[in-house]
PDB file of N, CA and C in Angstrom:
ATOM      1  N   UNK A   1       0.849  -1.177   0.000  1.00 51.00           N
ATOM      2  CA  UNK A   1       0.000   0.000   0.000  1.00 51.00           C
ATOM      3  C   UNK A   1       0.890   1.233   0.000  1.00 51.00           C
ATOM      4  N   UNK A   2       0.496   2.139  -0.634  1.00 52.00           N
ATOM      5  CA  UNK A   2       1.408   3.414  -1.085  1.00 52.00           C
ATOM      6  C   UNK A   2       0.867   4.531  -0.144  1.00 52.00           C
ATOM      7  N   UNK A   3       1.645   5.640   0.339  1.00 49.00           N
ATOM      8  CA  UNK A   3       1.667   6.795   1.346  1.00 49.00           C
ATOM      9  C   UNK A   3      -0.155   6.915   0.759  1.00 49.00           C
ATOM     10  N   UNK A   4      -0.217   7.418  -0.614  1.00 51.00           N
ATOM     11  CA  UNK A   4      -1.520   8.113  -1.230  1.00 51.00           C
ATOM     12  C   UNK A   4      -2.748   7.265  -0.676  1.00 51.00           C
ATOM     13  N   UNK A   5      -2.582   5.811  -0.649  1.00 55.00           N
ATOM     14  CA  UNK A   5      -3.445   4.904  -0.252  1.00 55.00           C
ATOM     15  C   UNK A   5      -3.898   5.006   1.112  1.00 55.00           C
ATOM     16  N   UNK A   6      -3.023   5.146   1.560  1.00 55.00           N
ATOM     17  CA  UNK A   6      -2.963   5.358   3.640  1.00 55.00           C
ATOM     18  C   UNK A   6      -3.945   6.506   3.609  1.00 55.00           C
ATOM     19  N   UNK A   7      -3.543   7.843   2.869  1.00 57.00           N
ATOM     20  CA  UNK A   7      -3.984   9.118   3.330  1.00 57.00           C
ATOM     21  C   UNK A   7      -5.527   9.108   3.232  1.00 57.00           C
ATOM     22  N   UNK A   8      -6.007   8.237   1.757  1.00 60.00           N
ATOM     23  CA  UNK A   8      -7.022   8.523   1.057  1.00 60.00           C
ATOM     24  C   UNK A   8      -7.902   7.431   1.880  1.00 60.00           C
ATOM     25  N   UNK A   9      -7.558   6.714   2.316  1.00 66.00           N
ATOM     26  CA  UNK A   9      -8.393   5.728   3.430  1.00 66.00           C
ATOM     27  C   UNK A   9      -8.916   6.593   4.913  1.00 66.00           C
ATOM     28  N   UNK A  10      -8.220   7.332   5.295  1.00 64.00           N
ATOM     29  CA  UNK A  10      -8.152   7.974   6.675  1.00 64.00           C
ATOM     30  C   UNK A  10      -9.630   8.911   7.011  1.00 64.00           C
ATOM     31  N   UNK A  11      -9.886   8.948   5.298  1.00 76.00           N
ATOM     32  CA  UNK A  11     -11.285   9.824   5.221  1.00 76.00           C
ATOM     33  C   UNK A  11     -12.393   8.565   5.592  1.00 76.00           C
ATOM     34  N   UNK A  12     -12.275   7.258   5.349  1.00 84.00           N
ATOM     35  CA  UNK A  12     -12.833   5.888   6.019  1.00 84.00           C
ATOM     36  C   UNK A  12     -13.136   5.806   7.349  1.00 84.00           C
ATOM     37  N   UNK A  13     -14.549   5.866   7.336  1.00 87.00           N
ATOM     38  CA  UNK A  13     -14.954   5.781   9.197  1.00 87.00           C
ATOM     39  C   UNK A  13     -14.534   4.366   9.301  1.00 87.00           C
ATOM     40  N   UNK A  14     -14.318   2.922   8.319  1.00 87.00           N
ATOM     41  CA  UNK A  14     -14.152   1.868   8.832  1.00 87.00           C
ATOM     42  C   UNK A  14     -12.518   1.773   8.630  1.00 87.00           C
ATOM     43  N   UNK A  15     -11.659   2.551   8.450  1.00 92.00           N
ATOM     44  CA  UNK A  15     -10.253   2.245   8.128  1.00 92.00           C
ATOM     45  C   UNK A  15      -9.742   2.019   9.725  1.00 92.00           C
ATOM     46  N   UNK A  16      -9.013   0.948  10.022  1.00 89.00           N
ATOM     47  CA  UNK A  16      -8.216   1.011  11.350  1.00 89.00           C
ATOM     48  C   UNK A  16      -6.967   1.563  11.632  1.00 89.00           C
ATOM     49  N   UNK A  17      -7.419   2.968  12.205  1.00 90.00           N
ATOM     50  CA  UNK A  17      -6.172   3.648  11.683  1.00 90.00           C
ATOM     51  C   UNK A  17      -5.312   4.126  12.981  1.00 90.00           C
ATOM     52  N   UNK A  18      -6.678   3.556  14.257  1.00 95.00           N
ATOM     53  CA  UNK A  18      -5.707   3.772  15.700  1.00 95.00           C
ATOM     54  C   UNK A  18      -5.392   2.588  16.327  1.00 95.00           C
ATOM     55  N   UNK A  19      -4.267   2.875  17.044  1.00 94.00           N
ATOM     56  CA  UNK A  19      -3.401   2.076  17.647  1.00 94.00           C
ATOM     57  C   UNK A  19      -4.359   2.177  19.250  1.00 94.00           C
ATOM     58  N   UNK A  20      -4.507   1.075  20.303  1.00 95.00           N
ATOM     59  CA  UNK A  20      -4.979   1.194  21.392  1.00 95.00           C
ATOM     60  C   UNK A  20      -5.218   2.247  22.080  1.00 95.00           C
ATOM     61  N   UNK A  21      -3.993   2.107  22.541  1.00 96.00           N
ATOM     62  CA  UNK A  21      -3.175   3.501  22.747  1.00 96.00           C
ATOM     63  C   UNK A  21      -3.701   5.207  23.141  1.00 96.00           C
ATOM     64  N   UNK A  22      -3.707   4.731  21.471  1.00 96.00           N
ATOM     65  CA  UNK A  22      -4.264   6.193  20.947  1.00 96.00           C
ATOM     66  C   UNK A  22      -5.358   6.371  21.111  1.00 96.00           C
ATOM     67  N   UNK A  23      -6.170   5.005  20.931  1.00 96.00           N
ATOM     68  CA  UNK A  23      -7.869   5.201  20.979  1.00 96.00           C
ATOM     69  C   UNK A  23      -8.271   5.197  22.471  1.00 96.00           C
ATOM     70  N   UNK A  24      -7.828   4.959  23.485  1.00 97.00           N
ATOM     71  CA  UNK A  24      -8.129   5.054  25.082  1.00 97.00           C
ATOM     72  C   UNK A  24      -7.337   5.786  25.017  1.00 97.00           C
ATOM     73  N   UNK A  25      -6.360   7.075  24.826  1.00 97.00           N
ATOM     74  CA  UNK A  25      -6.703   7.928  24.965  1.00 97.00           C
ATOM     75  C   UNK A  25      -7.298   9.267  24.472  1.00 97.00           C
ATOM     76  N   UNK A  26      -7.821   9.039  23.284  1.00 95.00           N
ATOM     77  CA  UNK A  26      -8.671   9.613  22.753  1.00 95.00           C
ATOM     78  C   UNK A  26     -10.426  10.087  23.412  1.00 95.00           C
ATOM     79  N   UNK A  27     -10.761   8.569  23.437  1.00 95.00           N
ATOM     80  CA  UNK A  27     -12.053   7.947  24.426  1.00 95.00           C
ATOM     81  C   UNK A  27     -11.547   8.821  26.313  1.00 95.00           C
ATOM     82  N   UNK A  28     -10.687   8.966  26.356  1.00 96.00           N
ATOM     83  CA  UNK A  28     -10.066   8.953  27.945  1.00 96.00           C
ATOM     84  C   UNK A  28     -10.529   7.867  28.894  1.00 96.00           C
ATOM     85  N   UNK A  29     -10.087   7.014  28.078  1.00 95.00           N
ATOM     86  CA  UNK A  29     -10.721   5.728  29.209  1.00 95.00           C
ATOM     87  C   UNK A  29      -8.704   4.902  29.019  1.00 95.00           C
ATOM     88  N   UNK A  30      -9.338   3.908  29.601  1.00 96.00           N
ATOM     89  CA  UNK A  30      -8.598   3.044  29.389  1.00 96.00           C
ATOM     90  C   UNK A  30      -8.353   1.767  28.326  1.00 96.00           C
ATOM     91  N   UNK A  31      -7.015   1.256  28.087  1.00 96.00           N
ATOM     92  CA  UNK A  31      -6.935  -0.132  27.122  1.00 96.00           C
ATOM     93  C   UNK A  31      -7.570  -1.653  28.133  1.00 96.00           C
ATOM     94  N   UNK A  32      -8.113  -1.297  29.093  1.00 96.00           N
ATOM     95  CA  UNK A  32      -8.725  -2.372  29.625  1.00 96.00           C
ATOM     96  C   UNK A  32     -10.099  -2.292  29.676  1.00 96.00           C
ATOM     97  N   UNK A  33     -10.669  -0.698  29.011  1.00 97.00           N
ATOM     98  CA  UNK A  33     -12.050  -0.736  28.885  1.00 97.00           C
ATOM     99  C   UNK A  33     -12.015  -1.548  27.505  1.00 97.00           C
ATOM    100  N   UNK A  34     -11.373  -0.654  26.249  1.00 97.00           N
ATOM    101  CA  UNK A  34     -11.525  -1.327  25.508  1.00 97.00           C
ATOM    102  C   UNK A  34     -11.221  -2.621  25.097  1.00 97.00           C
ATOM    103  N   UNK A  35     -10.454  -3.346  25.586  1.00 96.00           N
ATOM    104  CA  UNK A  35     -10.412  -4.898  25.994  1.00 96.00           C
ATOM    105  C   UNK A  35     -11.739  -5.656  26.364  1.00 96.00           C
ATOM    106  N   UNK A  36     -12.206  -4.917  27.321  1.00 97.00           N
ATOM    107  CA  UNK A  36     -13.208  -5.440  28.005  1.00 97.00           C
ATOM    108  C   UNK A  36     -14.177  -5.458  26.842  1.00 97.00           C
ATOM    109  N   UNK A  37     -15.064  -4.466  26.079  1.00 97.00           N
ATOM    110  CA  UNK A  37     -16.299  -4.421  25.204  1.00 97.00           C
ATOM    111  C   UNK A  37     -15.840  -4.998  24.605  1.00 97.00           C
ATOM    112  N   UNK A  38     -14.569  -5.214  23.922  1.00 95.00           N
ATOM    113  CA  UNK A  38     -14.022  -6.344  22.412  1.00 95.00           C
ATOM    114  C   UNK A  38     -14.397  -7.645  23.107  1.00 95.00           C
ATOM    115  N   UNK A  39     -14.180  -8.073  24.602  1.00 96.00           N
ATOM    116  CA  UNK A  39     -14.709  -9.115  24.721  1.00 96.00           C
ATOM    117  C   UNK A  39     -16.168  -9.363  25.092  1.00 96.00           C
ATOM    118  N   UNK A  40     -17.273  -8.278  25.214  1.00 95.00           N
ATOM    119  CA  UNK A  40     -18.790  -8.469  25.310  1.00 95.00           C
ATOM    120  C   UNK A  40     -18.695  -8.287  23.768  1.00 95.00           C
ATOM    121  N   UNK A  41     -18.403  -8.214  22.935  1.00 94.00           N
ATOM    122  CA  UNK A  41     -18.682  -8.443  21.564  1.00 94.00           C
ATOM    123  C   UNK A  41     -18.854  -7.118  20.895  1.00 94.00           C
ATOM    124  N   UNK A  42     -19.012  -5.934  21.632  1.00 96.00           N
ATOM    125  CA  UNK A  42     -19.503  -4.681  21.230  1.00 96.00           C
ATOM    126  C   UNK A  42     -18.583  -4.298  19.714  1.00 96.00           C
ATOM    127  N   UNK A  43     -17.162  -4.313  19.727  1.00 94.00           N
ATOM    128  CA  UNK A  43     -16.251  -3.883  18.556  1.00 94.00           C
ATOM    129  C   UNK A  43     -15.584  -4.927  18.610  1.00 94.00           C
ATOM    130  N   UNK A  44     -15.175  -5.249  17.620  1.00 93.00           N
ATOM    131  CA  UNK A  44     -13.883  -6.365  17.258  1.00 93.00           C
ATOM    132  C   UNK A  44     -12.637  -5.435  16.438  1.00 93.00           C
ATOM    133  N   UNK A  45     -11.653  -5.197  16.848  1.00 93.00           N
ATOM    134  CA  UNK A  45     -10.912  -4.415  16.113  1.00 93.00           C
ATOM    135  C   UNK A  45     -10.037  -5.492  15.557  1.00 93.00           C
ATOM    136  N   UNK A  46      -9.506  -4.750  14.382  1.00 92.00           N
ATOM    137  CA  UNK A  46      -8.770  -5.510  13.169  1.00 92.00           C
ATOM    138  C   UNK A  46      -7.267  -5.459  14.150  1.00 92.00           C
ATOM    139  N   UNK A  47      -6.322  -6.457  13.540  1.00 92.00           N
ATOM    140  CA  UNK A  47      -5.155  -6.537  14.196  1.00 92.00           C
ATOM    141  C   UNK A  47      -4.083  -6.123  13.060  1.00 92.00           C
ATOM    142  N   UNK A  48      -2.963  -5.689  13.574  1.00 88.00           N
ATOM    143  CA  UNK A  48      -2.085  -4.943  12.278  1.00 88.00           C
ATOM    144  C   UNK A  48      -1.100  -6.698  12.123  1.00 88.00           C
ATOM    145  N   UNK A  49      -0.467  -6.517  11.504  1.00 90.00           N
ATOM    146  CA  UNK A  49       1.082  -7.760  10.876  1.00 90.00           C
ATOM    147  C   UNK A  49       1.446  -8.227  12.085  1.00 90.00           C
ATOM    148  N   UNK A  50       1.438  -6.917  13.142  1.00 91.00           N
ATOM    149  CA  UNK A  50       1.843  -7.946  14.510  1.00 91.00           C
ATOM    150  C   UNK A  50       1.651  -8.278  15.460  1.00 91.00           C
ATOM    151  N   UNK A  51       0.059  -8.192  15.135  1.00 91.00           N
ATOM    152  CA  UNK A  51      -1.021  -8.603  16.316  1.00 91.00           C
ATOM    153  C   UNK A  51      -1.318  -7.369  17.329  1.00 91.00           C
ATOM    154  N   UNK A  52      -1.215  -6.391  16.970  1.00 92.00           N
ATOM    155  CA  UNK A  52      -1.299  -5.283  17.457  1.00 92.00           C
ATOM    156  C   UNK A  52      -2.797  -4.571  17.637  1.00 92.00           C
ATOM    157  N   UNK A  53      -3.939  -4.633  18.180  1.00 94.00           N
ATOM    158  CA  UNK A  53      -5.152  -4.077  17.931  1.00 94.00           C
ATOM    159  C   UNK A  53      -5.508  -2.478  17.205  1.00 94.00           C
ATOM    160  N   UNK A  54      -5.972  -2.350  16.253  1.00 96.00           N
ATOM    161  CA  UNK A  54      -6.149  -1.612  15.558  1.00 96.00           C
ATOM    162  C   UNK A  54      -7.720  -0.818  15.329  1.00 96.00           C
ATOM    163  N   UNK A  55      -7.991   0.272  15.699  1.00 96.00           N
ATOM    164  CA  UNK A  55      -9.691   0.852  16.401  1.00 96.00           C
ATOM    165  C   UNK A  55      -9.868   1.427  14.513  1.00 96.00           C
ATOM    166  N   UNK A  56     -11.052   1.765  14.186  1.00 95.00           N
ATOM    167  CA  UNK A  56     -11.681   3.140  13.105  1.00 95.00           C
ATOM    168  C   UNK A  56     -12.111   3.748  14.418  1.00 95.00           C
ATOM    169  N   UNK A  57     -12.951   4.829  12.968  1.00 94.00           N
ATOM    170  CA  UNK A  57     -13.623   6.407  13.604  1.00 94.00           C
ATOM    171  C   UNK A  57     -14.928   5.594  14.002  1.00 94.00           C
ATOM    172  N   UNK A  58     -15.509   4.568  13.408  1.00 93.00           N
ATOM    173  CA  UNK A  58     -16.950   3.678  13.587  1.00 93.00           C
ATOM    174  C   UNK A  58     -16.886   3.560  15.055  1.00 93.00           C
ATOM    175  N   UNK A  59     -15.829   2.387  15.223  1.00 96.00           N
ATOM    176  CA  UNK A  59     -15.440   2.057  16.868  1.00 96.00           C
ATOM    177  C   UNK A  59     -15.438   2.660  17.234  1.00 96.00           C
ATOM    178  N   UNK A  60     -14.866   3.854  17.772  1.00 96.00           N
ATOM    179  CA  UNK A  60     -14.422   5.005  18.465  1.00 96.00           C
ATOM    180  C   UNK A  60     -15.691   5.650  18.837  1.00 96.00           C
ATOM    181  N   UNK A  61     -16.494   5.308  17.861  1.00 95.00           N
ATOM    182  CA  UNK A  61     -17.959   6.533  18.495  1.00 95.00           C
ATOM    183  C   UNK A  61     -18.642   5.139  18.991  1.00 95.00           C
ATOM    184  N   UNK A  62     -18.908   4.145  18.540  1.00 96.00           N
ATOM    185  CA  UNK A  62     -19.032   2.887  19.201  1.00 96.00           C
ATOM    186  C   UNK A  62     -18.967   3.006  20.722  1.00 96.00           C
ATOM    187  N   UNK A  63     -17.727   2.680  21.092  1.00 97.00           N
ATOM    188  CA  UNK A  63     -16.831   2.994  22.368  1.00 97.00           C
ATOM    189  C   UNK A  63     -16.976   3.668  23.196  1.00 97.00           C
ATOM    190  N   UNK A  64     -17.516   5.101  22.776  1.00 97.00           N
ATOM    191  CA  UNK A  64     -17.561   6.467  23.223  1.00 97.00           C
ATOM    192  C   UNK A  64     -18.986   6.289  23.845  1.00 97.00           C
ATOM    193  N   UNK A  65     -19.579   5.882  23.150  1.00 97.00           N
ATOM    194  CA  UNK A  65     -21.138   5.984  23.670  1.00 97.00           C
ATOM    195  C   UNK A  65     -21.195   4.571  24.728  1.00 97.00           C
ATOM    196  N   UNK A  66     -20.462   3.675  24.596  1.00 98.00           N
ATOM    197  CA  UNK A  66     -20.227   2.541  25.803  1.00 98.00           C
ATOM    198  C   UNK A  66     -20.501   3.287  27.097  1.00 98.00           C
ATOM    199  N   UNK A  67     -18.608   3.820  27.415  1.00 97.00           N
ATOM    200  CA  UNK A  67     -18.263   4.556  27.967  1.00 97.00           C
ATOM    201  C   UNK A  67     -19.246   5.760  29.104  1.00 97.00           C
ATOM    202  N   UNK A  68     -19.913   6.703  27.820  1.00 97.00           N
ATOM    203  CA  UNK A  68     -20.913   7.216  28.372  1.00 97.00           C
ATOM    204  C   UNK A  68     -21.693   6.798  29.232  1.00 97.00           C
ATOM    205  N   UNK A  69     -22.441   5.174  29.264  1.00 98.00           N
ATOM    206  CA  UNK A  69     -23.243   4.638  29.561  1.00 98.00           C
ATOM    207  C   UNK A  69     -23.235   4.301  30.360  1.00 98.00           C
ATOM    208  N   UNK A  70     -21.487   3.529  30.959  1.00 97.00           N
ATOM    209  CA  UNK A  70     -20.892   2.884  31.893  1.00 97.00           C
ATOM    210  C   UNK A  70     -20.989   3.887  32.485  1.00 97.00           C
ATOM    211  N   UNK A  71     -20.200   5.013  32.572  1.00 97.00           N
ATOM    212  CA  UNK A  71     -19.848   6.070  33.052  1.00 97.00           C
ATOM    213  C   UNK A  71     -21.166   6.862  34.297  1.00 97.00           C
ATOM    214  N   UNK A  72     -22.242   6.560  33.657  1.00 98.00           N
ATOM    215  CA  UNK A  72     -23.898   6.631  34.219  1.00 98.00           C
ATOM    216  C   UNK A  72     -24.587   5.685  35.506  1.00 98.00           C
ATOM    217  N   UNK A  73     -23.249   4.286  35.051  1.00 98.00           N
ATOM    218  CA  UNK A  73     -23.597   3.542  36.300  1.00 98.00           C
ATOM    219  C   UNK A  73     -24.177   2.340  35.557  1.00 98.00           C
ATOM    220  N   UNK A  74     -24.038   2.324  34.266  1.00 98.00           N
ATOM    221  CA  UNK A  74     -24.796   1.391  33.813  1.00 98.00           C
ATOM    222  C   UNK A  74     -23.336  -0.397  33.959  1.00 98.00           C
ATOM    223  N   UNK A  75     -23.829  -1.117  33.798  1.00 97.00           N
ATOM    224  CA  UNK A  75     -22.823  -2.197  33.914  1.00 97.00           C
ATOM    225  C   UNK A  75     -22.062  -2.743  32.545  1.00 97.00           C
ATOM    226  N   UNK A  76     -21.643  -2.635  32.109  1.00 97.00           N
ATOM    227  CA  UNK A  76     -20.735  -2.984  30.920  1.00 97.00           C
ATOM    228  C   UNK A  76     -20.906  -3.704  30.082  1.00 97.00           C
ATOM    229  N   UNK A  77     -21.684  -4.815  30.919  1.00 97.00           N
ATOM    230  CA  UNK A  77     -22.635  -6.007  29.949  1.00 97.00           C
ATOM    231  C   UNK A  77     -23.680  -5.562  29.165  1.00 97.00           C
ATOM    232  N   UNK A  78     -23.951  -4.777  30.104  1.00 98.00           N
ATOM    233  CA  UNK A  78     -25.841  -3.896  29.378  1.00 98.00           C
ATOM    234  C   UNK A  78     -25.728  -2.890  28.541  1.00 98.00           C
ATOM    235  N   UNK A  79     -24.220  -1.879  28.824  1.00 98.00           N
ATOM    236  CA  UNK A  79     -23.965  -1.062  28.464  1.00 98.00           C
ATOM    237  C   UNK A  79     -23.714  -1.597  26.707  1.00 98.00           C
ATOM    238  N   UNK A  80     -22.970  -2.983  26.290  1.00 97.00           N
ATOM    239  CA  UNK A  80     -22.432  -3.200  25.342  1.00 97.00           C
ATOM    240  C   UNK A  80     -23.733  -3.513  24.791  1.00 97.00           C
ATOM    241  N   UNK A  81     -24.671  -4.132  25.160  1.00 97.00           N
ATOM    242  CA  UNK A  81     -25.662  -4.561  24.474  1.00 97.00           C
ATOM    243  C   UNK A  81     -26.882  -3.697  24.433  1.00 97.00           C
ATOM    244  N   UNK A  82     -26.834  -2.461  24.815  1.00 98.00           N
ATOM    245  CA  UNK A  82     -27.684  -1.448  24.773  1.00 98.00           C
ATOM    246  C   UNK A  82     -27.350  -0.586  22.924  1.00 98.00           C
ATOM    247  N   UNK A  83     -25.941  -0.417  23.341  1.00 97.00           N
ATOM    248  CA  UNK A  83     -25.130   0.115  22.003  1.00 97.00           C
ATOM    249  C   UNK A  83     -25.222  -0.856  20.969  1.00 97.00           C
ATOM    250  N   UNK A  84     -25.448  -2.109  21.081  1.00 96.00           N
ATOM    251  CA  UNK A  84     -25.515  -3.124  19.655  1.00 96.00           C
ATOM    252  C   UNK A  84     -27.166  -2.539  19.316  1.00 96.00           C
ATOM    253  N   UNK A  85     -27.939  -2.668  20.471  1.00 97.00           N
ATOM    254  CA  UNK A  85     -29.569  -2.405  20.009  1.00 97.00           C
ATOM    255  C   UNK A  85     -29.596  -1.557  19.382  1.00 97.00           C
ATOM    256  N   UNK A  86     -28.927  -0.015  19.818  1.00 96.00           N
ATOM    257  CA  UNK A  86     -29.205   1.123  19.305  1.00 96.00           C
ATOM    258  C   UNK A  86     -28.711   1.282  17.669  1.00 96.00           C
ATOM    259  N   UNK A  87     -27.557   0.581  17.516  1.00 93.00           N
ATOM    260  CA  UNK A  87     -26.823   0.311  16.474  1.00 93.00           C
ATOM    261  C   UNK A  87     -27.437  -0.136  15.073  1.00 93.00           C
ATOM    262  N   UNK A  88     -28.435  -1.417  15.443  1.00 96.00           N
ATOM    263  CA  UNK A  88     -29.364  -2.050  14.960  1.00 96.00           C
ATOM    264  C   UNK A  88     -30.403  -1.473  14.704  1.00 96.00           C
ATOM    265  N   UNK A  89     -30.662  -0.605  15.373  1.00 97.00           N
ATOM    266  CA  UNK A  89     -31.904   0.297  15.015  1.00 97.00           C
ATOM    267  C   UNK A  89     -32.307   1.255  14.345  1.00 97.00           C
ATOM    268  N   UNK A  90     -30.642   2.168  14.522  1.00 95.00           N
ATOM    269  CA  UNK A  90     -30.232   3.092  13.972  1.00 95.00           C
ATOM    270  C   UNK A  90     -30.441   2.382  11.975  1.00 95.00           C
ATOM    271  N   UNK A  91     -29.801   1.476  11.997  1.00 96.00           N
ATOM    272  CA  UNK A  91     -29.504   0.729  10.943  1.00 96.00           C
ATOM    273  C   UNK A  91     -30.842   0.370  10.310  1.00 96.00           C
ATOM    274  N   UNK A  92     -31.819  -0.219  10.780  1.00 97.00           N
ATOM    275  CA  UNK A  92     -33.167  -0.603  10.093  1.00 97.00           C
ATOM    276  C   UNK A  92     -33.845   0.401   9.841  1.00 97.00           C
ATOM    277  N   UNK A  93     -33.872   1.230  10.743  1.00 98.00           N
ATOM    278  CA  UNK A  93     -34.610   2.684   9.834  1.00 98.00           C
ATOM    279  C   UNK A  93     -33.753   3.482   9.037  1.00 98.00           C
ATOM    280  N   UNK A  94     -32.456   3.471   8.780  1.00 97.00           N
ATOM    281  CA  UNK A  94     -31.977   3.846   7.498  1.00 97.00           C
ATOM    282  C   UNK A  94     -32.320   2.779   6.602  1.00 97.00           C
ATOM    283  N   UNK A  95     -32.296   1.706   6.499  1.00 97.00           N
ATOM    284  CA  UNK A  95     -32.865   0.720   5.518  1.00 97.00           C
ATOM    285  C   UNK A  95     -34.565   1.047   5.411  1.00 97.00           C
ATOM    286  N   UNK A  96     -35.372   1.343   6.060  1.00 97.00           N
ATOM    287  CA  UNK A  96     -36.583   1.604   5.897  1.00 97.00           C
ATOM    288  C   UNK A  96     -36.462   2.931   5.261  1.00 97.00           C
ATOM    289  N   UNK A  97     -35.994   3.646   5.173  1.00 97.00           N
ATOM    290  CA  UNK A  97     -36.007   4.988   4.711  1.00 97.00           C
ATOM    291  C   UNK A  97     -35.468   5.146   3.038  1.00 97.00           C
ATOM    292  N   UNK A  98     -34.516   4.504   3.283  1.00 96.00           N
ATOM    293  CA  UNK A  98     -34.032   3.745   1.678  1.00 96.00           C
ATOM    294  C   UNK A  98     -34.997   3.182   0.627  1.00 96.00           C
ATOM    295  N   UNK A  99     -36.005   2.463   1.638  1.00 96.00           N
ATOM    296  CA  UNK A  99     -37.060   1.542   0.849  1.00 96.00           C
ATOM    297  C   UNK A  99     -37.924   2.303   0.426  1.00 96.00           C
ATOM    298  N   UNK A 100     -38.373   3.094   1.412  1.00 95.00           N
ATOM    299  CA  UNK A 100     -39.533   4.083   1.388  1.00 95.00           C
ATOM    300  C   UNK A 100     -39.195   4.758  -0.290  1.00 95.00           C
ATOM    301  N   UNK A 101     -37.989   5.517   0.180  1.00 94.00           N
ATOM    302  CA  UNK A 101     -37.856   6.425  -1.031  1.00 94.00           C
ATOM    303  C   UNK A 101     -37.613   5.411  -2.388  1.00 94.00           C
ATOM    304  N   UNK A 102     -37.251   4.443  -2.622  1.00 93.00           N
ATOM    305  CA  UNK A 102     -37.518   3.673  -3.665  1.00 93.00           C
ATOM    306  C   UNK A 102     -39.049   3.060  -3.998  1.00 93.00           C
ATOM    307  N   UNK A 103     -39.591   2.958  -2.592  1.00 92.00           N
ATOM    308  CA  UNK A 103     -40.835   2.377  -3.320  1.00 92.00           C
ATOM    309  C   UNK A 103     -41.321   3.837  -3.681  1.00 92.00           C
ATOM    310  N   UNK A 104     -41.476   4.958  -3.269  1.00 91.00           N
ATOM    311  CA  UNK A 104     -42.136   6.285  -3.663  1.00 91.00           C
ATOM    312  C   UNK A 104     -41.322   6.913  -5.327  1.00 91.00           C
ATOM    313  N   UNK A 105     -39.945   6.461  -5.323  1.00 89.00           N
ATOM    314  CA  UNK A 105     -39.703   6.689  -6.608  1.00 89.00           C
ATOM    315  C   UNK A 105     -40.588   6.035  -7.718  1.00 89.00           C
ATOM    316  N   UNK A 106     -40.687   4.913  -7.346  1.00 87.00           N
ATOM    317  CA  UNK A 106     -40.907   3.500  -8.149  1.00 87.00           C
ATOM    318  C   UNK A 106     -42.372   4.018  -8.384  1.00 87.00           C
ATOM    319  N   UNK A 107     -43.577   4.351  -7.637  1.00 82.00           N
ATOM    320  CA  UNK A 107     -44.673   4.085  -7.837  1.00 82.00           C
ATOM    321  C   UNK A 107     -45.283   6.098  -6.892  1.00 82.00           C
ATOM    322  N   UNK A 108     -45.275   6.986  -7.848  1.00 77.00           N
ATOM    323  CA  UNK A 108     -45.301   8.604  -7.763  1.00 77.00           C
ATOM    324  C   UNK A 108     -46.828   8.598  -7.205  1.00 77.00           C
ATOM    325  N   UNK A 109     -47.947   7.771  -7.747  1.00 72.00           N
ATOM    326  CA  UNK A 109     -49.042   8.264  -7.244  1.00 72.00           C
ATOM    327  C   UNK A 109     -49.368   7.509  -5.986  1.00 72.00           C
ATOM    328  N   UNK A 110     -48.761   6.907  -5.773  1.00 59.00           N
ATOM    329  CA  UNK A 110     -49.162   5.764  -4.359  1.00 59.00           C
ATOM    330  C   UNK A 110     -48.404   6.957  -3.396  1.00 59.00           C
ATOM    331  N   UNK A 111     -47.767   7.398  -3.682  1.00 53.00           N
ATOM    332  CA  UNK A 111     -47.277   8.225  -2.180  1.00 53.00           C
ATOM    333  C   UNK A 111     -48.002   9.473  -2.212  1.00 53.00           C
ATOM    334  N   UNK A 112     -48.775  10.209  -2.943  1.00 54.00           N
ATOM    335  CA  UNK A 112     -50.062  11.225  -2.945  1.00 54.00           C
ATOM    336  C   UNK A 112     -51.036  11.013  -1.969  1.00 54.00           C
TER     337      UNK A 112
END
């Protein structure tokens, strides 16, 4: 992969472009929070050549909103699986909204 390739990915909410590290302290948490949700299933981060965990901008707001949650008192378990729901949800009504406007393209007087 060439410098141009790296740069032009970075605009990628799914590119893994932080190092632990960087992403707890970004989040201001810790590499044992994020340890912890990679193991309730919440993010799976990609690993670099040398097994190194590797976060995106996706994760990171992922994470962030964990965090928040925990942070509230909520428990980590619930917290991770509150953020998959919301995730999921978020997700089906952009797919419903998608549909909508295709079936309303598709058929002009049915949506009158």
């Amino acid at each position: 992969m060439t410098a141009d390739d790296t740069f032009g990915r970075l605009d990628d909410d799914d590119y893994p472009a932080y190092t632990m590290g960087r992403a707890a302290e970004m989040l201001g948490t810790t590499q044992g929070f994020l340890r912890a949700i990679g193991e309730h299933r919440l993010i799976t981060p990609l690993r670099s050549a040398g097994g190194h965990r590797r976060y995106s901008r996706y994760q990171l707001r992922i994470a962030a909103r964990a965090r928040e949650l925990v942070d509230h008192g909520t428990p980590i378990e619930a917290a991770c699986r509150i953020v998959i729901l919301e995730d999921q949800l978020s997700e089906a009504q952009r797919l419903n909204a998608e549909y909508r406007r295709a079936t309303e393209s598709a058929n002009p007087t049915a949506a009158a």
